[in-house]
Coordinates of C-alpha atoms in Angstrom, one line a residue:
M678 CA 70.1 70.7 119.4
N679 CA 72.5 72.0 116.7
K680 CA 73.8 75.5 117.2
P681 CA 71.6 78.0 115.2
T682 CA 73.1 79.6 112.2
S683 CA 74.2 83.2 112.9
I684 CA 72.1 85.9 111.4
I685 CA 75.2 88.0 110.9
T686 CA 76.8 85.1 109.0
I687 CA 73.8 84.8 106.6
F688 CA 73.6 88.5 106.1
S689 CA 77.3 88.9 105.4
E690 CA 77.2 86.0 102.9
F691 CA 74.5 87.7 100.9
L692 CA 75.8 91.2 101.3
F693 CA 79.0 90.2 99.6
R694 CA 77.2 88.2 96.9
Y695 CA 74.7 91.0 96.0
P696 CA 76.7 94.2 96.7
L697 CA 74.9 96.3 94.1
H698 CA 71.4 95.3 95.4
F699 CA 72.3 96.1 99.0
G700 CA 74.3 99.2 98.1
F701 CA 71.2 100.7 96.3
L702 CA 69.1 99.7 99.3
F703 CA 71.5 101.6 101.7
F704 CA 71.3 104.7 99.5
I705 CA 67.5 104.9 99.4
I706 CA 67.2 104.1 103.1
L707 CA 69.5 107.1 103.8
V708 CA 67.4 109.3 101.6
E709 CA 64.3 108.1 103.3
G710 CA 65.9 108.7 106.7
A711 CA 66.8 112.3 105.8
I712 CA 63.2 112.9 104.7
A713 CA 61.9 111.2 107.8
G714 CA 64.1 113.4 110.0
L715 CA 62.9 116.6 108.3
S716 CA 59.3 115.4 108.7
V717 CA 59.8 115.1 112.5
I718 CA 61.5 118.5 112.7
A719 CA 58.6 120.1 110.7
V720 CA 56.3 119.4 113.7
V721 CA 58.1 122.0 115.8
P722 CA 57.4 125.2 113.7
L723 CA 53.8 123.9 113.2
G724 CA 53.4 123.4 116.9
D725 CA 54.9 126.8 117.7
F726 CA 52.4 128.5 115.3
L727 CA 49.4 126.7 116.8
I728 CA 50.5 127.8 120.3
D729 CA 51.3 131.4 119.3
S730 CA 50.5 132.5 115.7
S731 CA 52.6 135.6 116.2
L732 CA 55.6 133.4 116.6
Q733 CA 57.1 135.6 119.3
S734 CA 58.3 132.8 121.6
T735 CA 59.6 130.0 119.5
S736 CA 62.1 127.1 119.8
H737 CA 65.5 127.3 118.1
V738 CA 64.3 124.9 115.4
T739 CA 61.5 127.3 114.5
D740 CA 64.0 130.2 114.5
V741 CA 66.0 128.4 111.8
F742 CA 62.9 127.7 109.7
L743 CA 61.8 131.4 110.0
N744 CA 65.2 132.6 108.8
I745 CA 65.0 130.3 105.8
T746 CA 61.5 131.6 104.8
K747 CA 62.6 135.2 105.4
H748 CA 65.6 134.7 103.1
I749 CA 63.5 133.4 100.2
G750 CA 60.8 136.0 100.8
I751 CA 57.9 133.8 102.1
S752 CA 55.7 134.7 105.0
P753 CA 55.0 131.8 107.3
N754 CA 51.3 130.9 107.9
F755 CA 49.3 127.8 109.0
W756 CA 48.8 126.5 105.4
L757 CA 52.5 126.8 104.5
L758 CA 53.6 125.0 107.8
G759 CA 50.8 122.5 107.6
F760 CA 51.4 121.5 103.9
F761 CA 55.2 121.5 104.4
F762 CA 54.7 118.9 107.2
V763 CA 52.2 116.9 105.1
G764 CA 54.4 117.1 102.0
L765 CA 57.4 115.7 103.8
N766 CA 55.4 112.8 105.2
T767 CA 53.9 112.1 101.8
L768 CA 57.4 112.0 100.3
K769 CA 58.5 109.7 103.2
G770 CA 55.5 107.4 102.4
I771 CA 56.6 107.2 98.7
M772 CA 60.1 106.4 99.8
D773 CA 58.8 103.6 102.1
I774 CA 57.0 102.0 99.2
F775 CA 60.2 102.2 97.1
I776 CA 62.2 100.6 99.9
R777 CA 59.7 97.8 100.2
Y778 CA 59.8 97.2 96.4
T779 CA 63.6 97.1 96.6
V780 CA 63.6 94.7 99.5
L781 CA 61.3 92.4 97.5
R782 CA 63.6 92.7 94.5
I783 CA 66.5 91.6 96.7
K784 CA 64.5 88.8 98.2
Y785 CA 63.5 87.2 94.9
A786 CA 66.9 87.7 93.4
I787 CA 68.5 85.8 96.3
V788 CA 65.8 83.1 96.2
R789 CA 66.3 82.6 92.5
G790 CA 70.0 82.3 93.1
L791 CA 69.4 79.7 95.9
I792 CA 67.1 77.7 93.7
S793 CA 69.6 77.7 90.8
E794 CA 72.6 76.7 93.1
T795 CA 70.6 74.1 94.9
L796 CA 69.3 72.4 91.8
H797 CA 72.8 72.6 90.3
A798 CA 74.2 70.9 93.4
F799 CA 71.5 68.2 93.4
F800 CA 71.9 67.3 89.8
K801 CA 75.7 67.1 90.1
A802 CA 75.2 64.5 92.8
R803 CA 75.2 60.8 92.1
W804 CA 71.9 58.9 92.0
E805 CA 72.4 57.7 95.6
F806 CA 71.6 61.3 96.8
F807 CA 68.1 61.1 95.3
N808 CA 67.7 57.4 96.2
G809 CA 68.8 57.9 99.8
T810 CA 67.2 61.2 100.7
D811 CA 63.7 61.5 102.1
Q812 CA 61.4 62.6 99.3
G813 CA 59.1 64.5 101.7
R814 CA 62.2 66.5 102.9
L815 CA 63.2 67.3 99.3
L816 CA 59.7 68.3 98.2
N817 CA 59.0 70.4 101.3
T818 CA 62.3 72.2 100.9
F819 CA 61.3 73.4 97.4
N820 CA 57.5 73.7 98.0
K821 CA 57.4 75.5 101.4
E822 CA 60.8 76.0 102.9
L823 CA 62.3 78.0 100.0
N824 CA 59.3 80.4 100.2
T825 CA 60.0 80.6 104.0
I826 CA 63.7 81.3 103.2
G827 CA 62.6 84.1 100.9
D828 CA 60.5 85.6 103.7
T829 CA 63.6 85.3 106.0
L830 CA 65.8 87.1 103.5
G831 CA 63.2 89.8 103.0
A832 CA 63.0 90.1 106.8
I833 CA 66.8 90.5 107.0
A834 CA 66.8 93.2 104.4
T835 CA 63.8 94.8 106.1
L836 CA 65.6 94.6 109.4
L837 CA 68.5 96.4 107.9
A838 CA 66.2 99.2 106.6
Q839 CA 64.4 99.5 109.9
T840 CA 67.6 99.6 111.9
I841 CA 68.8 102.6 109.8
Q842 CA 65.4 104.2 110.0
F843 CA 65.3 103.7 113.8
I844 CA 68.7 105.3 114.3
I845 CA 67.7 108.4 112.2
Y846 CA 64.3 108.7 113.9
L847 CA 66.0 108.5 117.3
S848 CA 68.8 111.0 116.4
V849 CA 66.2 113.8 115.9
P850 CA 64.5 113.5 119.3
F851 CA 67.9 113.1 121.0
W852 CA 68.9 116.4 119.3
L853 CA 65.7 118.1 120.3
N854 CA 65.4 116.9 123.9
S855 CA 67.9 114.2 124.9
S856 CA 66.6 113.9 128.5
F857 CA 63.0 113.2 127.5
T858 CA 64.1 110.8 124.8
L859 CA 66.5 108.8 127.0
Q860 CA 63.8 108.5 129.7
A861 CA 61.3 107.2 127.3
L862 CA 63.7 104.6 125.8
L863 CA 64.8 103.3 129.2
L864 CA 61.2 102.9 130.3
T865 CA 60.4 101.0 127.1
L866 CA 63.3 98.7 127.5
L867 CA 62.4 98.1 131.1
F868 CA 58.8 97.2 130.3
G869 CA 59.6 95.4 127.0
G870 CA 62.7 93.5 128.0
P871 CA 61.0 90.1 128.5
F872 CA 60.2 90.0 124.8
L873 CA 64.0 89.7 124.0
F874 CA 64.0 86.3 125.7
L875 CA 61.6 84.7 123.2
Q876 CA 64.4 84.1 120.6
R877 CA 65.4 80.6 121.8
F878 CA 61.7 79.5 121.9
S879 CA 61.2 81.0 118.5
Y880 CA 64.1 79.0 117.0
Y881 CA 62.8 75.8 118.7
L882 CA 59.3 76.3 117.2
G883 CA 60.9 77.0 113.7
T884 CA 62.8 73.7 113.9
R885 CA 59.7 71.8 114.8
N886 CA 57.7 73.6 112.2
T887 CA 60.1 72.5 109.4
A888 CA 60.3 68.9 110.7
T889 CA 56.5 68.5 110.8
A890 CA 56.1 70.1 107.4
N891 CA 58.7 67.6 106.0
A892 CA 56.7 64.7 107.5
A893 CA 53.3 66.0 106.2
M894 CA 54.7 66.6 102.7
G895 CA 56.3 63.1 102.7
V896 CA 52.9 61.5 103.5
L897 CA 51.1 63.5 100.9
S898 CA 53.7 62.7 98.2
E899 CA 53.4 59.0 99.1
I900 CA 49.6 58.7 99.0
L901 CA 49.4 60.7 95.7
A902 CA 52.0 58.4 94.1
A903 CA 50.0 55.4 95.4
A904 CA 46.6 56.7 94.4
R905 CA 45.9 53.7 92.1
L906 CA 46.8 51.2 94.8
I907 CA 44.8 53.1 97.4
L908 CA 41.7 53.1 95.2
G909 CA 42.3 49.4 94.3
F910 CA 42.4 48.4 97.9
G911 CA 39.5 50.7 99.0
R912 CA 41.8 52.4 101.6
Q913 CA 40.8 56.0 100.8
K914 CA 39.8 56.7 104.4
L915 CA 43.1 55.3 105.8
A916 CA 45.1 57.4 103.3
R917 CA 43.1 60.6 104.2
E918 CA 43.5 60.0 107.9
S919 CA 47.2 59.3 107.7
Y920 CA 47.8 62.7 105.9
L921 CA 45.4 64.6 108.2
K922 CA 47.3 63.2 111.2
A923 CA 50.6 64.4 109.9
F924 CA 49.0 67.8 108.9
D925 CA 47.5 68.2 112.4
S926 CA 50.9 67.7 114.0
H927 CA 52.2 70.4 111.7
I928 CA 49.3 72.7 112.6
Q929 CA 49.8 72.4 116.3
V930 CA 53.4 73.7 115.9
T931 CA 52.8 76.3 113.3
L932 CA 49.9 77.8 115.3
K933 CA 52.3 78.5 118.2
S934 CA 55.0 79.6 115.8
Q935 CA 52.9 82.1 113.8
T936 CA 51.1 83.4 117.0
L937 CA 54.4 84.3 118.5
M938 CA 55.1 86.5 115.5
F939 CA 52.1 88.7 116.5
V940 CA 52.8 88.9 120.2
T941 CA 55.7 91.4 119.9
P942 CA 54.1 94.2 117.7
S943 CA 50.7 93.9 119.5
M944 CA 52.2 94.4 122.9
F945 CA 55.3 96.4 122.3
R946 CA 53.4 99.4 120.8
P947 CA 51.2 100.2 123.8
I948 CA 54.3 99.6 126.1
G949 CA 56.2 102.2 124.1
M950 CA 53.4 104.7 124.0
G951 CA 52.9 104.4 127.8
A952 CA 56.7 104.9 128.3
A953 CA 56.6 108.0 126.1
I954 CA 53.6 109.5 128.0
I955 CA 55.3 108.9 131.4
A956 CA 58.5 110.5 130.1
M957 CA 56.5 113.5 128.6
G958 CA 54.8 114.1 132.0
I959 CA 58.3 114.2 133.6
A960 CA 59.6 116.6 130.9
L961 CA 56.6 119.0 131.3
R962 CA 57.3 119.3 135.0
Q963 CA 60.9 120.2 134.1
G964 CA 59.6 123.1 131.9
S965 CA 60.4 121.8 128.4
Q966 CA 58.8 123.6 125.4
I967 CA 55.6 122.0 124.3
S968 CA 56.4 122.3 120.5
E969 CA 59.7 120.4 121.0
L970 CA 58.0 117.8 123.1
A971 CA 55.4 117.4 120.5
A972 CA 58.1 116.8 117.8
V973 CA 59.9 114.3 120.1
L974 CA 56.6 112.5 120.9
W975 CA 55.8 112.3 117.2
S976 CA 59.2 110.9 116.5
L977 CA 59.0 108.4 119.3
L978 CA 55.6 107.2 118.3
A979 CA 57.1 106.5 114.8
C980 CA 60.1 104.9 116.5
F981 CA 58.3 102.5 118.8
P982 CA 56.5 100.5 116.0
I983 CA 59.9 100.2 114.2
L984 CA 61.5 99.0 117.5
A985 CA 58.6 96.5 117.8
Q986 CA 59.2 95.3 114.2
L987 CA 62.9 95.0 114.9
V988 CA 62.2 92.6 117.8
Q989 CA 59.6 90.8 115.8
G990 CA 61.9 90.6 112.8
N991 CA 64.6 89.0 114.9
L992 CA 62.1 86.5 116.3
S993 CA 60.9 85.8 112.7
I994 CA 64.4 85.2 111.5
K995 CA 65.1 82.8 114.4
N996 CA 61.9 81.0 113.5
F997 CA 62.7 80.8 109.8
L998 CA 66.4 79.9 110.2
P999 CA 65.7 76.1 110.4
S1000 CA 64.4 76.3 106.8
Y1001 CA 67.7 77.9 105.6
E1002 CA 69.6 75.3 107.6
Q1003 CA 67.7 72.5 106.0
L1004 CA 68.5 73.9 102.5
V1005 CA 72.2 74.2 103.3
S1006 CA 72.2 70.7 104.8
L1007 CA 70.7 69.2 101.7
R1008 CA 73.2 71.1 99.5
K1009 CA 76.0 69.8 101.6
Q1010 CA 74.7 66.2 101.3
A1011 CA 74.5 66.6 97.6
I1012 CA 78.1 68.0 97.4
L1013 CA 79.4 65.1 99.5
V1014 CA 78.2 62.6 96.8
E1015 CA 79.0 64.9 93.9
E1016 CA 79.6 63.0 90.7
K1017 CA 83.3 63.1 89.6
A1018 CA 83.4 63.5 85.9
G1019 CA 86.5 62.9 83.7
G1020 CA 87.8 65.3 81.1
K1021 CA 87.2 63.3 77.9
S1022 CA 83.9 63.9 75.9
F1023 CA 82.1 61.0 74.5
Y1024 CA 80.6 61.2 70.9
S1025 CA 80.2 57.6 69.6
L1026 CA 80.7 54.1 70.7
T1027 CA 83.7 52.6 68.9
N1028 CA 84.5 49.3 70.6
G1029 CA 82.0 48.6 73.4
I1030 CA 81.6 48.4 77.2
Q1031 CA 83.4 46.0 79.5
V1032 CA 82.6 45.4 83.2
E1033 CA 85.7 44.0 84.8
N1034 CA 85.9 42.4 88.2
V1035 CA 83.2 44.6 89.7
D1036 CA 81.8 44.3 93.2
F1037 CA 79.1 46.6 94.6
T1038 CA 77.0 46.7 97.8
Y1039 CA 74.2 49.1 98.8
P1040 CA 74.6 50.8 102.2
R1041 CA 73.4 48.6 105.1
R1042 CA 72.8 45.6 102.8
D1043 CA 74.4 42.3 102.0
Q1044 CA 76.7 42.3 98.9
T1045 CA 74.6 43.0 95.8
I1046 CA 77.0 41.9 93.0
Q1047 CA 80.3 40.1 93.2
N1048 CA 83.2 39.7 90.7
I1049 CA 81.1 40.7 87.6
N1050 CA 82.8 40.4 84.2
L1051 CA 80.9 41.0 81.0
E1052 CA 80.9 42.8 77.7
V1053 CA 78.4 44.9 75.8
Q1054 CA 79.6 44.7 72.2
K1055 CA 79.0 47.5 69.7
G1056 CA 76.2 46.7 67.3
K1057 CA 75.1 43.7 69.3
M1058 CA 72.1 42.9 71.6
T1059 CA 73.2 42.0 75.1
A1060 CA 70.7 40.8 77.7
F1061 CA 70.7 40.4 81.5
V1062 CA 68.3 37.9 83.0
G1063 CA 67.7 36.6 86.5
E1064 CA 65.3 36.6 89.4
S1065 CA 64.4 39.8 91.2
G1066 CA 67.3 41.1 93.3
S1067 CA 69.9 39.2 91.3
G1068 CA 71.7 42.5 90.4
K1069 CA 70.5 43.2 86.8
S1070 CA 69.5 46.8 87.4
T1071 CA 72.5 47.5 89.6
I1072 CA 74.9 46.5 86.8
T1073 CA 73.0 48.8 84.4
D1074 CA 73.3 51.7 87.0
L1075 CA 77.1 51.0 87.1
I1076 CA 77.3 51.1 83.3
L1077 CA 75.4 54.4 83.4
G1078 CA 77.7 55.7 86.1
L1079 CA 74.8 56.2 88.5
Q1080 CA 76.7 54.0 91.0
I1081 CA 80.4 53.6 91.7
P1082 CA 82.0 50.1 91.9
E1083 CA 83.6 49.2 95.2
K1084 CA 86.1 47.1 93.3
G1085 CA 86.8 46.8 89.6
E1086 CA 86.0 49.1 86.7
V1087 CA 83.5 49.8 84.0
I1088 CA 85.5 50.4 80.7
L1089 CA 84.0 52.5 77.9
D1090 CA 85.9 52.3 74.6
K1091 CA 89.0 51.0 76.4
L1092 CA 89.0 53.9 78.9
P1093 CA 87.6 53.7 82.5
L1094 CA 84.2 55.3 82.7
S1095 CA 85.6 57.8 85.3
K1096 CA 87.9 59.3 82.6
W1097 CA 84.9 60.4 80.5
K1098 CA 82.6 63.3 81.0
Q1099 CA 79.7 61.1 82.0
N1100 CA 77.0 63.4 81.0
S1101 CA 78.4 63.4 77.4
F1102 CA 78.1 59.6 77.5
R1103 CA 74.5 59.7 78.9
E1104 CA 73.5 62.2 76.2
Q1105 CA 74.2 59.5 73.7
I1106 CA 72.1 56.9 75.5
G1107 CA 68.4 56.0 74.9
Y1108 CA 66.9 54.7 78.1
V1109 CA 63.5 53.0 78.5
P1110 CA 62.6 52.2 82.1
Q1111 CA 60.2 49.5 83.3
E1112 CA 57.7 52.2 84.4
P1113 CA 58.0 54.9 81.7
F1114 CA 57.7 58.4 83.0
L1115 CA 55.8 60.8 80.7
F1116 CA 55.5 64.6 81.4
H1117 CA 52.1 66.3 81.7
T1118 CA 52.3 67.7 78.2
T1119 CA 51.7 66.7 74.6
I1120 CA 53.1 63.5 73.1
K1121 CA 55.2 65.7 70.8
N1122 CA 56.7 67.6 73.6
N1123 CA 57.5 64.4 75.5
L1124 CA 59.3 63.1 72.4
L1125 CA 61.2 66.4 71.9
W1126 CA 62.3 66.3 75.5
S1127 CA 65.1 63.8 74.5
H1128 CA 66.1 65.7 71.3
E1129 CA 64.6 69.2 71.2
H1130 CA 65.8 70.1 67.7
A1131 CA 64.3 67.0 66.0
S1132 CA 62.3 67.6 62.8
D1133 CA 58.8 66.3 62.3
T1134 CA 60.2 63.7 59.9
E1135 CA 62.6 62.4 62.6
I1136 CA 59.8 62.3 65.2
W1137 CA 57.5 60.2 63.0
E1138 CA 60.4 57.9 62.0
A1139 CA 61.1 57.2 65.7
C1140 CA 57.3 56.6 66.3
Q1141 CA 57.3 54.2 63.4
L1142 CA 60.3 52.3 64.8
A1143 CA 58.6 52.1 68.2
N1144 CA 55.3 50.8 66.7
A1145 CA 53.6 53.9 68.1
E1146 CA 52.7 55.8 64.9
T1147 CA 49.4 54.1 64.3
F1148 CA 47.8 54.6 67.6
I1149 CA 49.1 58.3 67.8
R1150 CA 47.5 59.1 64.5
E1151 CA 44.2 57.6 65.6
L1152 CA 44.0 59.9 68.7
P1153 CA 41.6 62.8 68.3
E1154 CA 44.4 65.4 68.7
G1155 CA 47.1 63.1 67.3
I1156 CA 50.6 63.9 68.3
N1157 CA 49.4 67.0 70.2
T1158 CA 47.4 64.9 72.6
V1159 CA 48.1 65.8 76.3
V1160 CA 49.1 62.6 78.0
G1161 CA 48.1 63.6 81.6
D1162 CA 50.2 63.4 84.8
R1163 CA 52.8 60.7 84.2
G1164 CA 50.9 59.7 81.0
T1165 CA 47.8 58.4 82.9
R1166 CA 45.5 59.2 79.9
L1167 CA 47.3 56.5 77.9
S1168 CA 47.4 52.7 78.3
G1169 CA 50.6 51.1 79.7
G1170 CA 51.5 49.8 76.3
Q1171 CA 51.0 53.2 74.6
R1172 CA 53.2 54.9 77.3
Q1173 CA 55.9 52.3 76.8
R1174 CA 55.9 52.7 73.0
I1175 CA 56.2 56.5 73.4
A1176 CA 59.0 56.0 75.9
L1177 CA 60.8 53.8 73.3
A1178 CA 60.2 56.4 70.5
R1179 CA 61.6 59.1 72.8
A1180 CA 64.7 57.0 73.4
L1181 CA 65.1 56.3 69.6
L1182 CA 64.6 59.9 68.6
R1183 CA 68.0 60.9 69.8
K1184 CA 69.6 58.2 67.6
P1185 CA 71.4 56.8 70.6
E1186 CA 74.8 55.0 70.5
L1187 CA 73.4 52.7 73.2
L1188 CA 69.8 51.7 73.8
I1189 CA 68.9 50.4 77.3
L1190 CA 65.6 48.6 77.8
D1191 CA 65.0 48.0 81.5
E1192 CA 62.4 45.3 81.7
A1193 CA 60.4 47.3 79.1
T1194 CA 57.8 44.6 78.5
S1195 CA 57.4 43.1 82.0
S1196 CA 54.1 44.7 82.8
L1197 CA 52.5 44.8 79.4
D1198 CA 49.6 42.9 77.8
T1199 CA 50.4 40.3 75.1
E1200 CA 49.6 42.6 72.2
S1201 CA 51.8 45.5 73.5
E1202 CA 54.6 43.1 74.3
Q1203 CA 54.6 41.8 70.8
L1204 CA 54.7 45.3 69.3
I1205 CA 57.6 46.2 71.5
Q1206 CA 59.3 42.9 70.7
Q1207 CA 58.9 43.6 66.9
S1208 CA 60.5 47.0 67.5
I1209 CA 63.5 45.4 69.3
E1210 CA 63.9 42.8 66.6
Q1211 CA 63.8 45.5 63.9
L1212 CA 66.5 47.5 65.8
A1213 CA 68.8 44.5 66.5
G1214 CA 71.9 44.5 64.4
N1215 CA 71.7 48.2 63.6
L1216 CA 72.1 49.5 67.2
T1217 CA 73.9 48.5 70.4
I1218 CA 71.2 47.3 72.7
L1219 CA 71.3 46.4 76.4
V1220 CA 68.2 44.6 77.6
I1221 CA 67.2 43.8 81.2
A1222 CA 64.7 41.0 80.4
H1223 CA 61.9 39.6 82.5
R1224 CA 59.9 38.1 79.6
L1225 CA 62.5 35.9 77.8
S1226 CA 60.6 35.9 74.6
T1227 CA 61.9 39.5 73.9
I1228 CA 65.6 38.3 73.8
V1229 CA 65.4 35.3 71.5
K1230 CA 67.6 37.2 69.0
A1231 CA 70.1 38.5 71.7
D1232 CA 73.7 38.0 70.7
M1233 CA 74.8 37.5 74.3
I1234 CA 72.7 36.7 77.4
Y1235 CA 74.1 36.9 81.0
V1236 CA 72.2 34.9 83.6
L1237 CA 72.5 36.3 87.1
K1238 CA 71.8 34.7 90.5
E1239 CA 72.5 36.3 93.9
G1240 CA 74.7 38.9 92.3
K1241 CA 76.9 36.5 90.3
I1242 CA 76.9 35.5 86.6
I1243 CA 76.3 31.8 86.5
E1244 CA 75.6 31.3 82.8
K1245 CA 76.3 33.2 79.5
G1246 CA 75.7 32.6 75.8
S1247 CA 73.1 32.9 73.1
Y1248 CA 69.5 32.0 73.6
T1249 CA 69.9 28.6 71.8
E1250 CA 73.2 27.8 73.6
L1251 CA 71.8 28.5 77.0
F1252 CA 68.6 26.5 76.4
K1253 CA 70.7 23.5 75.3
K1254 CA 72.7 23.7 78.6
N1255 CA 69.5 22.9 80.4
G1256 CA 70.6 25.1 83.3
L1257 CA 68.8 28.0 85.1
F1258 CA 68.0 29.8 81.9
A1259 CA 66.3 26.8 80.3
Y1260 CA 64.3 26.3 83.5
M1261 CA 63.2 30.0 83.4
V1262 CA 62.2 29.6 79.7
R1263 CA 60.1 26.5 80.4
S1264 CA 58.5 28.1 83.5
Q1265 CA 57.4 31.1 81.4
S1266 CA 56.1 28.9 78.6
Y1267 CA 54.1 26.9 81.1
Q1268 CA 52.6 30.1 82.6
N1269 CA 51.7 31.3 79.1
E1270 CA 50.0 28.1 78.3
K1271 CA 47.9 28.3 81.5

């Protein structure tokens, strides 16, 4: 088991990052503490008055109070003493609410900062971070663990407030009757000591709680993403049971974890009260004044719940620390694979893109591509074809800078890609994946996502180029139609044409079509093909092609097999060679005829 993160380390980190927040919290805690101390002391003159209304035999605290009232010309009576006591406690209650509000402000300020920093770290990482990290772990970190971290940080701030309150509350009874107070505390620690040994068990449960939550979220994410497949195979029961099994494992741990949080306050309070009663009995035998003992008892009864909360808070933090450790671990993983961007900004493609002597292998796999040399010329259509796993998408990822070559370089306008600010390059690219992802919003908002300042005229021009204008205008709500989660309210062909329009709207320097017609019906494929042919010659296009009919007008086709380029040339040239490409064309023609 890894060594738990130190609570002091976490607190110190956030104390230095949010000094104004914590400084203000310290101030109002001290004010609340002073009011709380006065509210305890106010019990003494009220007790003396109830015992002897003539106030002939009083404690030194009451004597000080009487001197003050005499000085300002007020005669002490039950109502004055009673409402003075009530007023101070009311003011203390208001300050407690204000402290709680401030703690919550600190909690959410820190959580917001953590979310911002974490997302920043994630999206500075290379694609391999997202591709290689368990999705359940990622989703659970943002869905549940960040909320848990917020509770932890709130608990730390509350722990600080309660510590100061405890010290102030304890200083008053020590001043009034140190012997009675010390006896009560020693008895409480004696009876409540075993609770201090629950910390290690609490941390263990917290670790298991986080791990089982990751697993449950991973299963849920997977079955929701595969909903169509599950329904198609009639495997609803299996999907439901697989998630419930993971959820049950999480529940078994979280029940123990959450129950442990209630053990301490439930048992510590009666232990503290019993210790106080025993100590009070001893003090009465020693002849202590009843009014002072009443004030001490009142203060201790306020102290013991705080002491219980301090122990509980420490247990809670130990329980929640694995959530924080998981967040830190993911951020470190992202930082380790941080994308290294060059210093030169990209604005337009002047010459083209060359891939020179490039090798690349995915972790724990055989070599993916070997000694790749190719060129994507400006204003031309370049295509990659080959069987699945031949390396087509990998080369595209290398051109996008999503993967880093083991050997060789990707050259953009005569400069290595590493010398460019890669995001400035990607901002000039229109990308259409095989499975288009649409956001759960309107068609218009999905289009504007790529170019938020585009005019309506530009939007409709892009839709027209993508052969999407007609069907959009025929929809009941037109361009303001909500497409559903991932675009499920539209057909596959409609989604693909919107994805193409979205890519074209930013007027890209490079358009990448990643098997954009491989899963479409004939009519949708023909419409996309018409769009591609219309764009050819006016735009630099890179096509990863499954259906070879879409690249008849390609200027250059690279044929890949087992990670190597084995043929290259135009469609006509390659067909005449009667090699692998010609075989693929004939095979697809035969399949279409069938």
